[in-house]
Amino acid sequence: MGKILEINGPLVKLELPQTVLGEQVRVGHMGLVGEVIGRDGDTALAQLYEDTAGLRPGEEAEGLGWPLSVELGPGLLGAIFDGVQRPLQAVRDKSGDRIARGVAVPSLPRDRAWHFVPEPALCCGSALAGGHILGYVQETESIQHRILTPPLIHGELIELAPVGDYKLDDVIGRVKLADGRIEKLHLFHRWPVRTTRPYRQRDHAVAPLITGQRILDTFYPLLKGGKAAIPGPFGAGKTMLQQQIARWCNAEIVIYVGCGERGNELTDVLEFMPELKDPHTGRPLMERTLLVANTSNMPVVAREASIYVGITLAEYFRDQGYDVVMVADSTSRWAEALREVAGRLGQMPVEEGYPAYLGSRLAAFYERAGRVETFSGDHGSVTLIGAVSPPGGDFSEPVTSHTKEIIQTFWALSKELADARHYPAVDWLDSFSGYVGSAAKWWAENVDPGWESARAEALDLLAASEELQRIVNLVGVEALSSEQRWTLEAAGLIKEGLLQQSATDEVDSFASPEKQFALLAALLEIFRQGMKLVKLGAPARRLLQMPLLAQARRWKSQHASADIAALKAKIAAIPDAFEQLLQEYELTAAASARGGS
Amino acid sequence: MKNIEFRTATSAQGGLVVMGGVPGVAAGSRVQLRDHAGRVRSGLVIRAADDAVLVEVFEGTDELDLERTWVRFLDEPFKLPVSRDILGRVFNGSGLPRDGRPPIISADRRDVNGEPLNPAARAYPREFIQTGISAIDGMNSLTRGQKLPIFSGGGLPHNRVAAQIVRQSKLLGEEASEFVVVFAAFGASHADARFFQESFEESGVLNKVVMFLNLADEPVIERLLTPRAALTAAEYLAFDLDYHVLVVMTDMTAYAEALREVAVLRGDVPARKGYPGYLYSDLAEIYERAGRIKNRRGSITLIPVLSMPSDDITHPIPDLTGYITEGQIVLGRELANQGVYPPVTVLPSLSRLMKDGIGKNFTREDHPHVASQLFASYAKALEVRGLAAIIGAEELSDADRRTLAFADAFERDFIGQGEDEDRSVHETLSIAWDLLSMLPPETLIRVSEEELAKYHKGQAK
């Protein structure tokens, strides 16, 4: 038993001999929990997950003997946890609307029984290794929870419970370890959050994560098992975009970590998720969702932990063979929590006050994403999407620039686009994706072989229009040739008819890959038809008067993803709209050719 | 412990006093200092160890004689006595009366730091508040329980806008009686404080207002306490007495500067522009106290006012605020110079909760689309205006000239309005359609075809 020597903000100096770095401690009369982050002889330095007001030097402190760990088992889905995996619903039942300090509640409900079905292939005497599936619990209608052997347990299974209802504390099996000790198995196990969970081997990411957002899927794809960042100044629509991803993506499990963000945003997620249906299974979205919340007014040390709690939960579902998406909003707040603690420790600040290890911590965190082969031979993946909140929207600041070096897909949000209410405000020039090659293979096999070239054509068009826009800003639109004006118009068509997507419009909110490609192909077809005319000598002015241009801008919200046929019919009719003009100018072109000869 | 006076101050500097040899002092506990002249100052323990205790003194350490300073540790955090009687009263930053009336006597004393609200206990803000200001109601709607700051700059009429919001705010179709105001000013000038007081008086709401004032010539450290005291009062009014509370705070920049001043004294590592790394968390502790709670009737809607140093929206104070609050109303110098009141620059302004508080069941079906269309059309019009400045208005096409006329009319008739003009949301939308009717219907793709047919006043196609 040790005691408190000094209190300085969230840092507490303890007299605690023989403690281990990373060990959990409980201090003071309120029983506040924290972790040891430094040791010097008999004194230890601990950071507490809760506010330290009211603590006194001299009060008791004890080491708990384990590092910060999470409980992994049935009962996770649909829950909302704080940054150290306390279930906020249960905390509310216990301490009311406000989070009192020192509340101790088990992470997973102990009183609930789960219907367990053992893995039929297992029987007494089977060799059992860590990560093997012991049995199954149908946790929600859409998700079957696969009960795993704790990763470090290897031995001979000497007993496994039959089909039946069990609570978390019930023993469901026994394993004889190599050294002869008997280990009891439960429906859940613990895992330290700062340690990556093991897997058999890493594998290539192959399939794109379909989010239903055109600018993401069609232009800057992300793969299942990939890592992406969404940087953007405030008001650029980061949260909205992440919520859209959480809502529509075709992952099986979504983990949403609200790290230092607004309380109302989590409330929004908590309120709308149960009402929404998973577009892929038709079940309430909450059944596949898990929230970790450390809102900006909750203690800062737990904010640092929340990211690790989230990623460990993600890895656990990955090990069951699921495709998991983890959205971390925002990694900047996590980095700031690091900075705050580093500052109190008196560590030398490097850039903008951040400690020197910022880059390596970020890289190690993002490395926990990936597609793997699990110990039971399945494939599972963790896709990591981190929001970044650069101060003043400056992408050259440390967190954004370090992140940019680590991730493969970069969805840059632009203040200018957001100000013009162009949503999602993903900047098509600043963004990039390193997964286009792999994604192209998938699109070619599953949607259309022309995807890669159509995407490139549209991006070229957008880049060209950017150049032209610069000229227009200097000398006015009249200075452009007809060809240039048409290019500008077609780029506008793509921006408004394809890139802009309304999250609040029922039809437009989600676009299937088929719809995405159909729209892209349609708009490019209009561009090509018009270009043909312009080359024949038609002035852009006449083309701009075509009602088709205004109509095409509305197609995205007129045709649901299920209703591609009607959209395709409109596309087939595009040449008709140009027919009359085409005839007219073919005639004049022919006439002038004759006149010239 | 409470009754013992220690005379062990070993050093003092700029608001901080180090006390030696006081064992067992609780972190965050309140402190009373009595100086040689018998004046009592208050402070807070910010660092506690057996051999040294660091105390922050709200009134500052000027003229403190260490040998003749007596310190008592009150063994409890800073608390604000609350009762129904706080309505109509004026307090200083630490909750003592400054209106010459007796202090509030109540057994109910609340820790001004509050406790974080459980996200699982929050209720999402959805009810539209009509402020009577078109630029806000039409395009950046405020909802009950939202935190929506006003980003302003020196010399801009943010105080007048804030006062107008306080005077005119109401919920559609509900009695106004449950509505009270908590007003906190820190680092404000005497003139500003008087302006608000008179404005409340004129509109007859003074007995529904609680004021917390820490003026520009008053102790800086007390500024750190002022918003917390005000929000403690607001929480009491909202969640104990079921009032709908509108909290107006001005000026958050003065608050952040006070925080920086104290952080430097404490020796905290500075992050951006000398502000401490915890500025974000600290601001969040304040802003996040706004909101609604499930199964409780009251609410706290927060309108902090902040002046952006040199009108720079990327300065840490507006920047971090923008990351925490649910949008922002930005006032612009250009519009103000053109004589537009209120000079709301709509493009960088935003209300994040708007989507859930307007439309069919709240205001009018076409409202979301109209707002989106106004944004798009005005953004386009500003591009044209920029172009006209370069190539001259004569060179513009007819279509561009109409767009330009739209921009001028939009700023004059939609954004611009009288300081006493209280527009209903229907009036606001009808002005919006008048303006949109200046543009050809085929360019208005954010509104639906049915809405165009119903509201667009242009020549029929």
Coordinates of C-alpha atoms in Angstrom, one line a residue, chain A residues 152-589:
Chain A
L152 CA -2.1 -16.4 -25.0
I153 CA -3.8 -19.7 -23.9
H154 CA -2.4 -22.8 -25.5
G155 CA -3.1 -26.3 -24.3
E156 CA -5.5 -29.2 -24.1
L157 CA -9.2 -28.7 -23.8
I158 CA -10.3 -30.8 -20.9
E159 CA -13.9 -29.5 -20.6
L160 CA -16.3 -27.5 -22.6
A161 CA -19.8 -26.5 -21.5
P162 CA -22.8 -28.0 -23.5
V163 CA -25.4 -25.8 -25.2
G164 CA -27.1 -23.6 -22.6
D165 CA -27.5 -20.2 -21.1
Y166 CA -24.5 -18.8 -19.3
K167 CA -23.5 -15.6 -17.6
L168 CA -20.2 -14.0 -18.1
D169 CA -18.7 -15.2 -14.8
D170 CA -19.8 -18.8 -15.4
V171 CA -17.0 -21.2 -16.3
I172 CA -17.6 -22.6 -19.8
G173 CA -14.5 -24.6 -20.2
R174 CA -11.1 -25.7 -18.8
V175 CA -7.8 -25.9 -20.5
K176 CA -4.7 -27.8 -19.3
L177 CA -1.7 -25.7 -20.1
A178 CA 1.7 -27.1 -21.1
D179 CA 3.0 -26.6 -17.6
G180 CA 0.1 -28.6 -16.2
R181 CA -1.8 -25.7 -14.8
I182 CA -5.6 -25.6 -15.4
E183 CA -7.0 -22.4 -16.9
K184 CA -10.7 -21.6 -16.7
L185 CA -12.5 -20.2 -19.7
H186 CA -15.3 -17.7 -19.7
L187 CA -17.5 -16.1 -22.3
F188 CA -15.2 -13.1 -22.1
H189 CA -11.6 -12.4 -21.5
R190 CA -9.4 -9.3 -20.9
W191 CA -6.8 -7.8 -23.1
P192 CA -4.4 -4.9 -22.4
V193 CA -5.3 -2.0 -24.8
R194 CA -1.8 -0.9 -25.6
T195 CA -0.8 -4.3 -26.9
T196 CA -1.7 -5.3 -30.5
R197 CA -3.8 -8.5 -30.5
P198 CA -1.9 -11.3 -32.3
Y199 CA -3.1 -13.0 -35.5
R200 CA -1.8 -15.7 -37.8
Q201 CA -0.6 -13.5 -40.6
R202 CA -1.2 -10.2 -42.4
D203 CA -3.0 -10.4 -45.7
H204 CA -3.6 -8.2 -48.7
A205 CA -6.5 -5.9 -48.6
V206 CA -8.6 -6.7 -51.6
A207 CA -12.2 -5.3 -51.5
P208 CA -13.1 -1.7 -51.3
L209 CA -15.1 -0.4 -48.4
I210 CA -18.3 0.8 -50.0
T211 CA -19.5 3.9 -48.2
G212 CA -22.2 4.9 -50.6
Q213 CA -20.5 8.3 -50.9
R214 CA -19.6 9.0 -54.5
I215 CA -16.6 11.2 -53.9
L216 CA -15.1 8.6 -51.7
D217 CA -16.0 5.3 -53.4
T218 CA -15.6 6.4 -57.0
F219 CA -12.8 8.9 -56.7
Y220 CA -10.7 8.1 -53.6
P221 CA -11.5 4.5 -52.6
L222 CA -10.5 3.0 -49.3
L223 CA -10.0 -0.8 -48.9
K224 CA -11.3 -3.0 -46.1
G225 CA -8.3 -3.2 -43.8
G226 CA -6.9 0.2 -45.1
K227 CA -6.2 3.4 -43.2
A228 CA -7.6 6.7 -44.1
A229 CA -7.6 10.2 -42.6
I230 CA -10.2 13.0 -42.9
P231 CA -8.6 16.3 -42.1
G232 CA -10.6 19.4 -42.2
P233 CA -11.1 22.7 -40.4
F234 CA -14.2 23.1 -38.2
G235 CA -17.4 23.5 -40.1
A236 CA -16.1 21.5 -43.1
G237 CA -18.4 18.6 -42.4
K238 CA -16.0 16.1 -40.8
T239 CA -18.5 14.7 -38.4
M240 CA -21.3 14.5 -40.9
L241 CA -19.1 12.6 -43.3
Q242 CA -18.0 10.2 -40.6
Q243 CA -21.6 9.6 -39.5
Q244 CA -22.5 8.9 -43.2
I245 CA -19.7 6.3 -43.3
A246 CA -20.7 4.8 -40.0
R247 CA -24.2 4.6 -41.3
W248 CA -23.8 3.3 -44.8
C249 CA -20.5 1.4 -45.1
N250 CA -20.6 -2.3 -45.8
A251 CA -18.6 -3.3 -42.8
E252 CA -20.0 -5.8 -40.4
I253 CA -19.1 -4.0 -37.2
V254 CA -18.7 -0.2 -36.8
I255 CA -16.8 1.2 -33.8
Y256 CA -17.2 4.9 -33.4
V257 CA -14.8 6.6 -31.0
G258 CA -15.7 10.1 -30.0
C259 CA -12.5 11.4 -28.7
G260 CA -12.7 14.9 -27.3
E261 CA -15.6 15.8 -29.4
R262 CA -19.1 17.3 -28.7
G263 CA -21.5 15.6 -26.4
N264 CA -24.5 16.4 -28.6
E265 CA -22.9 14.6 -31.6
L266 CA -22.8 11.3 -29.6
T267 CA -26.3 11.9 -28.5
D268 CA -27.2 12.3 -32.1
V269 CA -25.6 9.0 -33.0
L270 CA -27.2 7.3 -30.0
E271 CA -30.6 8.6 -31.0
F272 CA -30.5 8.1 -34.8
M273 CA -28.6 4.8 -35.0
P274 CA -31.4 2.6 -33.4
E275 CA -33.9 4.1 -35.8
L276 CA -31.9 3.5 -38.9
K277 CA -31.8 0.2 -40.7
D278 CA -28.5 -1.4 -41.8
P279 CA -28.8 -1.1 -45.6
H280 CA -27.2 -4.5 -46.0
T281 CA -29.1 -6.6 -43.4
G282 CA -32.2 -4.5 -42.8
R283 CA -31.6 -4.7 -39.0
P284 CA -31.3 -1.6 -36.7
L285 CA -27.9 -0.1 -37.2
M286 CA -27.2 -0.1 -33.5
E287 CA -26.9 -3.8 -33.5
R288 CA -23.6 -3.6 -35.4
T289 CA -22.4 -0.4 -33.7
L290 CA -20.4 0.3 -30.6
L291 CA -19.5 3.7 -29.2
V292 CA -16.6 4.8 -27.2
A293 CA -17.1 8.3 -25.9
N294 CA -14.8 10.7 -24.2
T295 CA -16.4 14.0 -24.9
S296 CA -14.4 17.2 -24.8
N297 CA -15.5 17.9 -21.2
M298 CA -14.6 14.5 -19.9
P299 CA -11.1 14.1 -18.3
V300 CA -8.2 14.4 -20.7
V301 CA -6.2 11.4 -19.6
A302 CA -9.0 9.0 -20.4
R303 CA -9.1 10.7 -23.9
E304 CA -5.7 9.4 -24.6
A305 CA -6.8 5.9 -23.5
S306 CA -10.1 6.0 -25.5
I307 CA -8.4 5.5 -28.9
Y308 CA -6.6 2.4 -27.6
V309 CA -9.8 1.0 -26.1
G310 CA -11.5 1.5 -29.4
I311 CA -8.9 -0.2 -31.5
T312 CA -8.6 -3.1 -29.2
L313 CA -12.3 -3.7 -29.4
A314 CA -12.0 -3.5 -33.2
E315 CA -9.2 -6.1 -33.2
Y316 CA -11.3 -8.4 -31.1
F317 CA -14.1 -8.4 -33.7
R318 CA -11.5 -8.8 -36.4
D319 CA -10.2 -11.9 -34.7
Q320 CA -13.7 -13.3 -34.9
G321 CA -13.5 -13.0 -38.7
Y322 CA -15.4 -9.7 -39.2
D323 CA -14.8 -6.7 -41.3
V324 CA -14.6 -3.9 -38.8
V325 CA -14.5 -0.1 -39.4
M326 CA -13.2 2.1 -36.6
V327 CA -13.9 5.8 -36.9
A328 CA -11.8 7.9 -34.6
D329 CA -13.0 11.5 -34.1
S330 CA -10.7 13.1 -33.6
T331 CA -7.1 12.0 -33.5
S332 CA -6.0 15.6 -33.0
R333 CA -7.7 15.7 -29.6
W334 CA -5.9 12.5 -28.8
A335 CA -2.6 14.1 -29.8
E336 CA -3.4 17.1 -27.7
A337 CA -4.0 14.9 -24.7
L338 CA -0.5 13.4 -25.3
R339 CA 0.8 16.9 -25.5
E340 CA -0.9 18.0 -22.3
V341 CA 0.5 15.1 -20.3
A342 CA 4.0 15.5 -21.9
G343 CA 3.9 19.1 -20.9
R344 CA 3.1 18.3 -17.3
L345 CA 5.9 15.8 -17.3
G346 CA 8.2 18.6 -18.4
Q347 CA 9.2 16.7 -21.6
M348 CA 10.9 18.8 -24.2
P349 CA 8.3 20.1 -26.7
V350 CA 9.2 19.8 -30.4
E351 CA 6.7 21.2 -32.9
E352 CA 3.9 23.4 -31.5
G353 CA 4.4 21.9 -28.1
Y354 CA 3.9 18.3 -29.2
P355 CA 6.4 15.7 -27.8
A356 CA 9.0 14.2 -30.1
Y357 CA 7.2 10.8 -30.1
L358 CA 4.0 12.1 -31.7
G359 CA 4.9 10.7 -35.1
S360 CA 5.9 7.3 -33.9
R361 CA 2.8 7.0 -31.6
L362 CA 0.5 7.9 -34.5
A363 CA 2.2 5.4 -36.9
A364 CA 2.0 2.6 -34.3
F365 CA -1.7 3.3 -33.8
Y366 CA -2.5 3.3 -37.5
E367 CA -0.5 0.1 -38.0
R368 CA -3.1 -1.7 -36.0
A369 CA -5.4 -1.5 -39.0
G370 CA -5.1 -4.3 -41.6
R371 CA -6.6 -7.4 -43.0
V372 CA -5.4 -10.6 -41.4
E373 CA -5.8 -14.3 -41.3
T374 CA -7.1 -15.2 -37.8
F375 CA -6.0 -18.1 -35.7
S376 CA -9.1 -19.9 -36.6
G377 CA -8.4 -19.5 -40.3
D378 CA -10.9 -16.8 -41.2
H379 CA -10.2 -13.4 -42.6
G380 CA -11.0 -10.3 -40.7
S381 CA -10.1 -6.7 -41.1
V382 CA -9.8 -3.4 -39.2
T383 CA -10.3 -0.4 -41.4
L384 CA -9.2 2.8 -39.6
I385 CA -10.6 6.2 -40.4
G386 CA -9.1 9.0 -38.3
A387 CA -10.5 12.5 -38.3
V388 CA -7.9 15.2 -38.0
S389 CA -8.8 18.7 -36.8
P390 CA -5.9 20.9 -37.9
P391 CA -5.8 24.3 -36.0
G392 CA -6.9 27.0 -38.4
G393 CA -7.4 24.4 -41.1
D394 CA -3.6 24.4 -41.7
F395 CA -2.6 21.0 -43.1
S396 CA 1.0 21.6 -42.5
E397 CA 0.6 21.4 -38.7
P398 CA 2.3 18.4 -37.0
V399 CA -0.7 16.0 -36.5
T400 CA -2.0 16.4 -40.1
S401 CA 1.5 16.2 -41.7
H402 CA 2.5 13.1 -39.7
T403 CA -0.8 11.4 -40.4
K404 CA -0.5 12.1 -44.1
E405 CA 2.7 10.2 -44.2
I406 CA 1.2 7.1 -42.6
I407 CA -2.2 6.7 -44.2
Q408 CA -3.1 5.6 -47.7
T409 CA -6.3 7.4 -48.3
F410 CA -6.6 11.1 -47.6
W411 CA -10.0 12.7 -47.8
A412 CA -9.1 16.4 -47.5
L413 CA -12.1 18.6 -46.5
S414 CA -12.1 22.2 -47.7
K415 CA -13.5 25.2 -46.0
E416 CA -14.2 26.9 -49.3
L417 CA -16.3 24.1 -50.5
A418 CA -18.2 23.9 -47.2
D419 CA -18.7 27.7 -47.2
A420 CA -20.4 27.3 -50.6
R421 CA -22.4 24.4 -49.0
H422 CA -20.8 21.9 -51.4
Y423 CA -21.1 18.7 -49.3
P424 CA -19.4 16.4 -48.8
A425 CA -16.7 19.1 -48.9
V426 CA -14.0 16.6 -50.0
D427 CA -11.5 18.5 -52.1
W428 CA -10.9 16.6 -55.3
L429 CA -7.5 18.1 -55.9
D430 CA -6.0 17.8 -52.4
S431 CA -7.3 14.2 -51.7
F432 CA -5.5 11.1 -52.7
S433 CA -5.9 7.3 -52.5
G434 CA -3.1 4.7 -52.7
Y435 CA -5.7 2.0 -53.3
V436 CA -6.9 2.9 -56.7
G437 CA -5.2 -0.1 -58.4
S438 CA -6.7 -2.7 -56.1
A439 CA -10.1 -1.0 -56.2
A440 CA -10.0 -0.9 -60.0
K441 CA -9.8 -4.7 -60.0
W442 CA -12.9 -5.0 -57.9
W443 CA -14.9 -2.4 -59.8
A444 CA -14.0 -4.1 -63.1
E445 CA -15.1 -7.4 -61.8
N446 CA -18.2 -6.3 -60.0
V447 CA -19.5 -3.2 -61.6
D448 CA -18.0 -2.1 -64.9
P449 CA -14.6 -2.6 -66.6
G450 CA -14.7 1.1 -67.6
W451 CA -14.5 2.3 -64.1
E452 CA -10.8 3.2 -64.0
S453 CA -10.7 5.1 -67.2
A454 CA -14.0 6.9 -66.4
R455 CA -12.7 7.9 -63.1
A456 CA -9.5 9.2 -64.7
E457 CA -11.4 11.1 -67.3
A458 CA -13.6 12.8 -64.7
L459 CA -10.6 13.8 -62.6
D460 CA -8.8 15.2 -65.7
L461 CA -11.9 17.2 -66.4
L462 CA -12.0 18.6 -62.9
A463 CA -8.3 19.5 -63.0
A464 CA -8.7 21.2 -66.4
S465 CA -11.6 23.2 -65.1
E466 CA -9.6 24.4 -62.2
E467 CA -7.0 25.9 -64.7
L468 CA -9.8 27.5 -66.7
Q469 CA -11.5 28.9 -63.6
R470 CA -8.3 30.7 -62.8
I471 CA -8.4 32.3 -66.3
V472 CA -12.0 33.2 -65.8
N473 CA -11.3 34.8 -62.5
L474 CA -8.7 37.0 -64.2
V475 CA -10.3 38.0 -67.5
G476 CA -13.9 36.7 -67.4
V477 CA -15.7 33.8 -69.0
E478 CA -16.0 35.6 -72.4
A479 CA -12.3 35.1 -72.9
L480 CA -12.7 31.3 -73.2
S481 CA -13.1 29.4 -76.4
S482 CA -16.3 27.3 -76.8
E483 CA -14.3 24.2 -76.1
Q484 CA -13.1 25.6 -72.8
R485 CA -16.5 26.9 -71.8
W486 CA -18.0 23.5 -72.4
T487 CA -15.2 21.9 -70.3
L488 CA -16.0 24.3 -67.5
E489 CA -19.7 23.5 -67.8
A490 CA -19.1 19.8 -67.8
A491 CA -16.9 20.0 -64.7
G492 CA -19.7 22.0 -63.0
L493 CA -22.1 19.2 -64.0
I494 CA -19.9 16.7 -62.4
K495 CA -19.5 18.7 -59.2
E496 CA -23.2 19.4 -58.8
G497 CA -24.6 16.2 -60.3
L498 CA -22.1 13.7 -58.9
L499 CA -19.7 15.0 -56.2
Q500 CA -22.3 16.9 -54.2
Q501 CA -24.3 14.5 -52.2
S502 CA -27.0 15.3 -49.7
A503 CA -26.8 13.4 -46.4
T504 CA -30.3 14.5 -45.5
D505 CA -31.9 13.6 -48.8
E506 CA -33.4 10.1 -48.5
V507 CA -32.6 9.0 -52.1
D508 CA -29.3 10.7 -52.4
S509 CA -27.8 9.8 -49.0
F510 CA -26.5 6.4 -50.2
A511 CA -25.5 5.5 -53.8
S512 CA -24.7 1.9 -54.6
P513 CA -21.6 1.3 -56.7
E514 CA -23.9 0.6 -59.7
K515 CA -25.6 3.9 -59.3
Q516 CA -22.3 5.7 -58.8
F517 CA -20.9 4.4 -62.0
A518 CA -24.1 5.0 -64.0
L519 CA -24.2 8.6 -62.9
L520 CA -20.5 9.1 -63.7
A521 CA -20.9 7.4 -67.1
A522 CA -24.0 9.6 -67.9
L523 CA -22.3 12.9 -67.1
L524 CA -19.3 11.9 -69.1
E525 CA -21.5 11.0 -72.0
I526 CA -23.1 14.4 -71.9
F527 CA -19.6 16.0 -71.9
R528 CA -18.5 13.9 -74.9
Q529 CA -21.7 14.6 -76.9
G530 CA -21.3 18.3 -76.3
M531 CA -17.7 18.2 -77.1
K532 CA -18.5 16.6 -80.4
L533 CA -20.8 19.4 -81.2
V534 CA -18.4 22.1 -80.2
K535 CA -15.8 20.6 -82.4
L536 CA -18.2 20.8 -85.3
G537 CA -18.4 24.5 -84.6
A538 CA -21.4 24.8 -82.3
P539 CA -21.0 27.7 -79.9
A540 CA -21.0 26.7 -76.2
R541 CA -23.7 29.3 -75.7
R542 CA -26.2 27.1 -77.4
L543 CA -25.3 24.0 -75.5
L544 CA -25.6 25.8 -72.2
Q545 CA -29.2 26.5 -73.0
M546 CA -30.0 22.8 -73.1
P547 CA -32.6 21.8 -70.4
L548 CA -30.7 18.5 -70.2
L549 CA -28.0 20.2 -68.1
A550 CA -30.4 21.2 -65.3
Q551 CA -32.2 17.9 -65.5
A552 CA -29.0 15.8 -65.2
R553 CA -28.2 17.7 -62.0
R554 CA -31.3 16.3 -60.4
W555 CA -30.9 12.7 -61.4
K556 CA -28.9 11.8 -58.3
S557 CA -31.9 12.5 -56.1
Q558 CA -34.5 11.2 -58.5
H559 CA -33.3 7.6 -58.8
A560 CA -32.7 5.4 -55.8
S561 CA -30.0 2.8 -55.9
A562 CA -32.6 0.2 -56.4
D563 CA -34.0 2.0 -59.4
I564 CA -31.0 1.9 -61.8
A565 CA -33.1 0.8 -64.8
A566 CA -34.9 4.2 -65.0
L567 CA -31.6 6.0 -64.7
K568 CA -30.1 3.9 -67.4
A569 CA -33.0 4.7 -69.7
K570 CA -32.3 8.4 -69.3
I571 CA -28.7 7.8 -70.1
A572 CA -29.6 5.9 -73.3
A573 CA -31.7 8.9 -74.3
I574 CA -28.8 11.4 -73.9
P575 CA -27.8 11.3 -77.6
D576 CA -31.4 12.1 -78.6
A577 CA -31.1 15.4 -76.7
F578 CA -28.2 16.3 -78.8
E579 CA -29.6 15.0 -82.1
Q580 CA -31.2 18.1 -83.4
L581 CA -28.2 20.3 -82.8
L582 CA -25.9 17.7 -84.2
Q583 CA -27.8 17.5 -87.5
E584 CA -27.8 21.3 -87.8
Y585 CA -24.1 21.6 -87.3
E586 CA -23.2 18.5 -89.3
L587 CA -25.0 20.3 -92.2
T588 CA -23.2 23.6 -91.7
A589 CA -19.9 21.8 -91.3

